[in-house]
mmCIF file of C-alpha atoms and ligand atoms in Angstrom:
data_model
loop_
_atom_site.group_PDB
_atom_site.id
_atom_site.type_symbol
_atom_site.label_atom_id
_atom_site.label_comp_id
_atom_site.label_asym_id
_atom_site.label_seq_id
_atom_site.Cartn_x
_atom_site.Cartn_y
_atom_site.Cartn_z
ATOM 1 C CA MET O 1 -0.016 -0.005 0.006
ATOM 2 C CA SER O 2 2.751 2.468 -0.787
ATOM 3 C CA ASP O 3 1.602 3.936 -4.047
ATOM 4 C CA SER O 4 0.631 7.553 -3.895
ATOM 5 C CA TYR O 5 -1.536 9.541 -6.183
ATOM 6 C CA GLN O 6 -0.926 13.213 -7.104
ATOM 7 C CA ILE O 7 -3.589 15.792 -7.729
ATOM 8 C CA GLY O 8 -3.143 19.512 -8.548
ATOM 9 C CA LEU O 9 -5.651 22.005 -7.171
ATOM 10 C CA PRO O 10 -5.093 25.554 -8.421
ATOM 11 C CA ASP O 11 -7.285 27.497 -6.007
ATOM 12 C CA GLU O 12 -9.572 27.446 -2.962
ATOM 13 C CA GLN O 13 -12.605 26.544 -5.013
ATOM 14 C CA ALA O 14 -10.856 23.484 -6.455
ATOM 15 C CA MET O 15 -9.999 22.484 -2.935
ATOM 16 C CA VAL O 16 -13.588 22.721 -1.765
ATOM 17 C CA GLU O 17 -14.760 20.777 -4.802
ATOM 18 C CA PHE O 18 -12.241 18.056 -4.118
ATOM 19 C CA GLY O 19 -13.726 17.882 -0.650
ATOM 20 C CA HIS O 20 -17.121 17.267 -2.254
ATOM 21 C CA LYS O 21 -15.569 14.390 -4.141
ATOM 22 C CA ILE O 22 -14.159 12.881 -0.956
ATOM 23 C CA ALA O 23 -17.627 13.145 0.583
ATOM 24 C CA ALA O 24 -19.148 11.323 -2.406
ATOM 25 C CA ALA O 25 -16.467 8.637 -2.383
ATOM 26 C CA THR O 26 -16.415 7.798 1.343
ATOM 27 C CA ALA O 27 -19.934 6.476 1.936
ATOM 28 C CA GLY O 28 -19.706 8.395 5.195
ATOM 29 C CA LYS O 29 -17.068 6.402 6.956
ATOM 30 C CA GLY O 30 -13.312 6.148 7.310
ATOM 31 C CA VAL O 31 -10.305 7.872 8.863
ATOM 32 C CA ILE O 32 -8.525 10.523 6.798
ATOM 33 C CA PHE O 33 -5.355 12.226 8.002
ATOM 34 C CA LEU O 34 -4.657 15.689 6.577
ATOM 35 C CA LEU O 35 -0.983 16.635 6.526
ATOM 36 C CA GLY O 36 0.550 19.917 5.556
ATOM 37 C CA ASP O 37 1.856 23.117 7.141
ATOM 38 C CA LEU O 38 -0.292 25.910 8.458
ATOM 39 C CA GLY O 39 -2.170 27.579 5.656
ATOM 40 C CA MET O 40 -1.936 24.653 3.222
ATOM 41 C CA GLY O 41 -5.737 24.230 3.129
ATOM 42 C CA LYS O 42 -6.568 21.323 5.492
ATOM 43 C CA THR O 43 -9.512 23.230 7.005
ATOM 44 C CA THR O 44 -10.656 24.345 3.531
ATOM 45 C CA LEU O 45 -10.648 20.757 2.343
ATOM 46 C CA SER O 46 -12.504 19.627 5.499
ATOM 47 C CA ARG O 47 -15.155 22.305 4.880
ATOM 48 C CA GLY O 48 -15.578 20.943 1.322
ATOM 49 C CA VAL O 49 -16.051 17.421 2.720
ATOM 50 C CA LEU O 50 -18.600 18.567 5.245
ATOM 51 C CA ARG O 51 -20.490 20.559 2.663
ATOM 52 C CA GLY O 52 -20.353 17.598 0.300
ATOM 53 C CA CYS O 53 -21.877 15.427 3.059
ATOM 54 C CA GLY O 54 -24.787 17.908 3.220
ATOM 55 C CA HIS O 55 -23.786 20.030 6.180
ATOM 56 C CA GLN O 56 -25.181 23.522 5.604
ATOM 57 C CA GLY O 57 -24.071 25.505 8.608
ATOM 58 C CA SER O 58 -20.666 27.047 9.167
ATOM 59 C CA VAL O 59 -17.532 25.030 9.638
ATOM 60 C CA LYS O 60 -15.222 26.423 12.270
ATOM 61 C CA SER O 61 -11.678 25.344 12.738
ATOM 62 C CA PRO O 62 -11.621 23.257 15.983
ATOM 63 C CA THR O 63 -8.281 24.757 16.971
ATOM 64 C CA TYR O 64 -9.239 25.190 20.614
ATOM 65 C CA THR O 65 -11.860 22.478 21.053
ATOM 66 C CA LEU O 66 -9.643 19.893 19.275
ATOM 67 C CA VAL O 67 -12.752 18.238 17.726
ATOM 68 C CA GLU O 68 -15.985 19.448 16.208
ATOM 69 C CA PRO O 69 -18.762 16.905 15.791
ATOM 70 C CA TYR O 70 -21.289 17.068 12.984
ATOM 71 C CA GLU O 71 -24.459 15.114 12.376
ATOM 72 C CA VAL O 72 -25.934 15.193 8.939
ATOM 73 C CA GLY O 73 -28.990 12.934 8.691
ATOM 74 C CA ASP O 74 -27.858 9.681 10.255
ATOM 75 C CA GLN O 75 -24.228 10.326 9.323
ATOM 76 C CA ARG O 76 -21.596 11.390 11.853
ATOM 77 C CA ILE O 77 -18.492 13.340 10.958
ATOM 78 C CA TYR O 78 -15.772 14.334 13.344
ATOM 79 C CA HIS O 79 -13.333 17.153 12.358
ATOM 80 C CA PHE O 80 -10.199 17.199 14.466
ATOM 81 C CA ASP O 81 -7.436 19.800 14.647
ATOM 82 C CA LEU O 82 -4.800 18.565 17.050
ATOM 83 C CA TYR O 83 -2.360 21.494 16.498
ATOM 84 C CA ARG O 84 -2.694 22.694 20.079
ATOM 85 C CA LEU O 85 -2.505 19.307 21.702
ATOM 86 C CA ALA O 86 0.418 19.434 24.093
ATOM 87 C CA ASP O 87 0.488 15.719 24.844
ATOM 88 C CA PRO O 88 -1.108 12.794 22.935
ATOM 89 C CA GLU O 89 -2.258 11.416 26.345
ATOM 90 C CA GLU O 90 -4.720 14.308 26.614
ATOM 91 C CA LEU O 91 -6.785 12.513 23.903
ATOM 92 C CA GLU O 92 -7.679 9.929 26.488
ATOM 93 C CA PHE O 93 -9.683 12.583 28.417
ATOM 94 C CA LEU O 94 -11.423 13.517 25.202
ATOM 95 C CA GLY O 95 -12.755 9.977 24.944
ATOM 96 C CA ILE O 96 -10.888 9.529 21.662
ATOM 97 C CA ARG O 97 -11.743 5.939 21.115
ATOM 98 C CA ASP O 98 -15.444 6.605 20.811
ATOM 99 C CA TYR O 99 -14.948 8.992 17.913
ATOM 100 C CA PHE O 100 -13.200 6.469 15.756
ATOM 101 C CA ASP O 101 -15.989 3.974 15.490
ATOM 102 C CA GLU O 102 -16.583 2.450 12.133
ATOM 103 C CA GLN O 103 -19.805 4.323 11.384
ATOM 104 C CA ALA O 104 -18.187 7.705 11.412
ATOM 105 C CA LEU O 105 -16.066 9.747 9.061
ATOM 106 C CA CYS O 106 -13.017 11.286 10.820
ATOM 107 C CA LEU O 107 -10.976 14.109 9.355
ATOM 108 C CA VAL O 108 -7.827 14.817 11.306
ATOM 109 C CA GLU O 109 -5.621 17.896 10.941
ATOM 110 C CA TRP O 110 -2.207 17.563 12.651
ATOM 111 C CA PRO O 111 -2.477 13.820 13.407
ATOM 112 C CA GLU O 112 1.275 13.978 14.198
ATOM 113 C CA LYS O 113 0.364 15.580 17.485
ATOM 114 C CA GLY O 114 -1.730 12.578 18.547
ATOM 115 C CA ARG O 115 0.945 10.087 17.793
ATOM 116 C CA GLY O 116 0.321 6.752 19.530
ATOM 117 C CA MET O 117 -3.292 7.601 20.424
ATOM 118 C CA LEU O 118 -4.905 7.542 17.037
ATOM 119 C CA PRO O 119 -5.961 4.594 14.893
ATOM 120 C CA GLU O 120 -4.237 3.954 11.568
ATOM 121 C CA PRO O 121 -5.765 6.110 8.873
ATOM 122 C CA ASP O 122 -7.438 4.647 5.748
ATOM 123 C CA LEU O 123 -6.048 7.474 3.683
ATOM 124 C CA ILE O 124 -3.344 10.171 4.162
ATOM 125 C CA VAL O 125 -3.799 13.388 2.236
ATOM 126 C CA GLN O 126 -0.568 15.382 2.143
ATOM 127 C CA ILE O 127 -0.934 18.938 0.962
ATOM 128 C CA GLU O 128 1.973 20.988 -0.433
ATOM 129 C CA LEU O 129 2.419 24.348 -2.062
ATOM 130 C CA ASP O 130 2.475 24.321 -5.864
ATOM 131 C CA GLY O 131 2.904 27.826 -7.214
ATOM 132 C CA LEU O 132 -0.166 29.733 -5.975
ATOM 133 C CA GLY O 133 -2.133 26.508 -5.724
ATOM 134 C CA ARG O 134 -1.647 23.176 -3.945
ATOM 135 C CA SER O 135 -0.533 19.725 -4.796
ATOM 136 C CA LEU O 136 -2.138 16.785 -2.992
ATOM 137 C CA SER O 137 -0.658 13.357 -2.487
ATOM 138 C CA LEU O 138 -3.128 10.606 -1.623
ATOM 139 C CA VAL O 139 -1.530 7.758 0.318
ATOM 140 C CA PRO O 140 -3.832 4.817 0.992
ATOM 141 C CA LYS O 141 -3.082 2.812 4.126
ATOM 142 C CA THR O 142 -5.937 0.279 4.079
ATOM 143 C CA GLU O 143 -7.841 -1.561 1.369
ATOM 144 C CA TYR O 144 -10.785 0.816 2.011
ATOM 145 C CA GLY O 145 -8.371 3.730 1.578
ATOM 146 C CA ARG O 146 -7.157 2.325 -1.687
ATOM 147 C CA GLN O 147 -10.710 2.040 -2.966
ATOM 148 C CA LEU O 148 -11.251 5.598 -1.906
ATOM 149 C CA ALA O 149 -8.171 6.906 -3.708
ATOM 150 C CA ASP O 150 -9.136 4.921 -6.862
ATOM 151 C CA LYS O 151 -12.603 6.437 -6.835
ATOM 152 C CA LEU O 152 -11.199 9.905 -6.337
ATOM 153 C CA LEU O 153 -8.919 9.490 -9.298
ATOM 154 C CA ASP O 154 -11.759 8.256 -11.483
ATOM 155 C CA MET O 155 -13.779 11.351 -10.549
ATOM 156 C CA LYS O 156 -10.989 13.638 -11.585
ATOM 157 C CA GLY O 157 -11.829 16.534 -13.958
HETATM 158 P P1 ADP I 201 -4.886 24.957 7.162
HETATM 159 O O1 ADP I 201 -6.126 24.406 7.806
HETATM 160 O O2 ADP I 201 -4.076 23.885 6.412
HETATM 161 O O3 ADP I 201 -4.004 25.766 8.052
HETATM 162 P P2 ADP I 201 -6.688 26.665 5.651
HETATM 163 O O4 ADP I 201 -7.705 25.689 5.169
HETATM 164 O O5 ADP I 201 -7.064 27.510 6.796
HETATM 165 O O6 ADP I 201 -5.305 25.945 5.980
HETATM 166 O O7 ADP I 201 -6.323 27.539 4.336
HETATM 167 C C1 ADP I 201 -5.396 28.547 4.290
HETATM 168 C C2 ADP I 201 -5.509 29.306 2.998
HETATM 169 O O8 ADP I 201 -5.205 28.520 1.900
HETATM 170 C C3 ADP I 201 -6.921 29.890 2.797
HETATM 171 O O9 ADP I 201 -6.759 31.262 2.602
HETATM 172 C C4 ADP I 201 -7.434 29.232 1.545
HETATM 173 O O10 ADP I 201 -8.197 30.085 0.772
HETATM 174 C C5 ADP I 201 -6.159 28.861 0.812
HETATM 175 N N1 ADP I 201 -6.306 27.692 -0.033
HETATM 176 C C6 ADP I 201 -6.882 26.518 0.251
HETATM 177 N N2 ADP I 201 -6.756 25.640 -0.766
HETATM 178 C C7 ADP I 201 -6.112 26.277 -1.745
HETATM 179 C C8 ADP I 201 -5.662 25.900 -3.068
HETATM 180 N N3 ADP I 201 -5.907 24.673 -3.560
HETATM 181 N N4 ADP I 201 -5.013 26.770 -3.813
HETATM 182 C C9 ADP I 201 -4.719 28.016 -3.308
HETATM 183 N N5 ADP I 201 -5.116 28.443 -2.074
HETATM 184 C C10 ADP I 201 -5.793 27.586 -1.297
HETATM 185 MG MG1 MG I 202 -6.679 24.268 9.828
#
């Protein structure tokens, strides 16, 4: 499971639209890690996923709360931003295990900060600068993640 897939997204709108595609491809479950420096577009992509899942309200960055839960119909989506987590052990107090049940979709910004306390992701999305836009690498880590990446590539364009 080491192949990675590259996708170029020239602007914010393309990022949001790619989020819609992720929403359509996931069937509302899975664990997706979002890697990339501050300002790379992890929250923008998460907003696209949430919108694509049908969430109509605002999407705030859970920088201080660490996790923001969403319910859309009977679907649950958890958006994490672990940037401010001082110690991965703190996730224990957050009841971290309950979030990663199989019926939810989990989007995790800064998973590095939760090392040792998070489950393996299905898919890693690594975001890098590419001129004024962004380049995304999709790295599947499970069979489900590979199916997800394949679907996303089929949807390209
Ligand atoms: P992060 O959560 O990774 O810190 P944000 O989602 O807050 O980053 O986005 C930071 C900035 O990057 C925003 O101003 C957003 O408009 C911009 N941005 C997002 N995706 C792209 C893209 N594909 N190309 C150019 N700019 C983008
Ligand atoms: Mg962010």
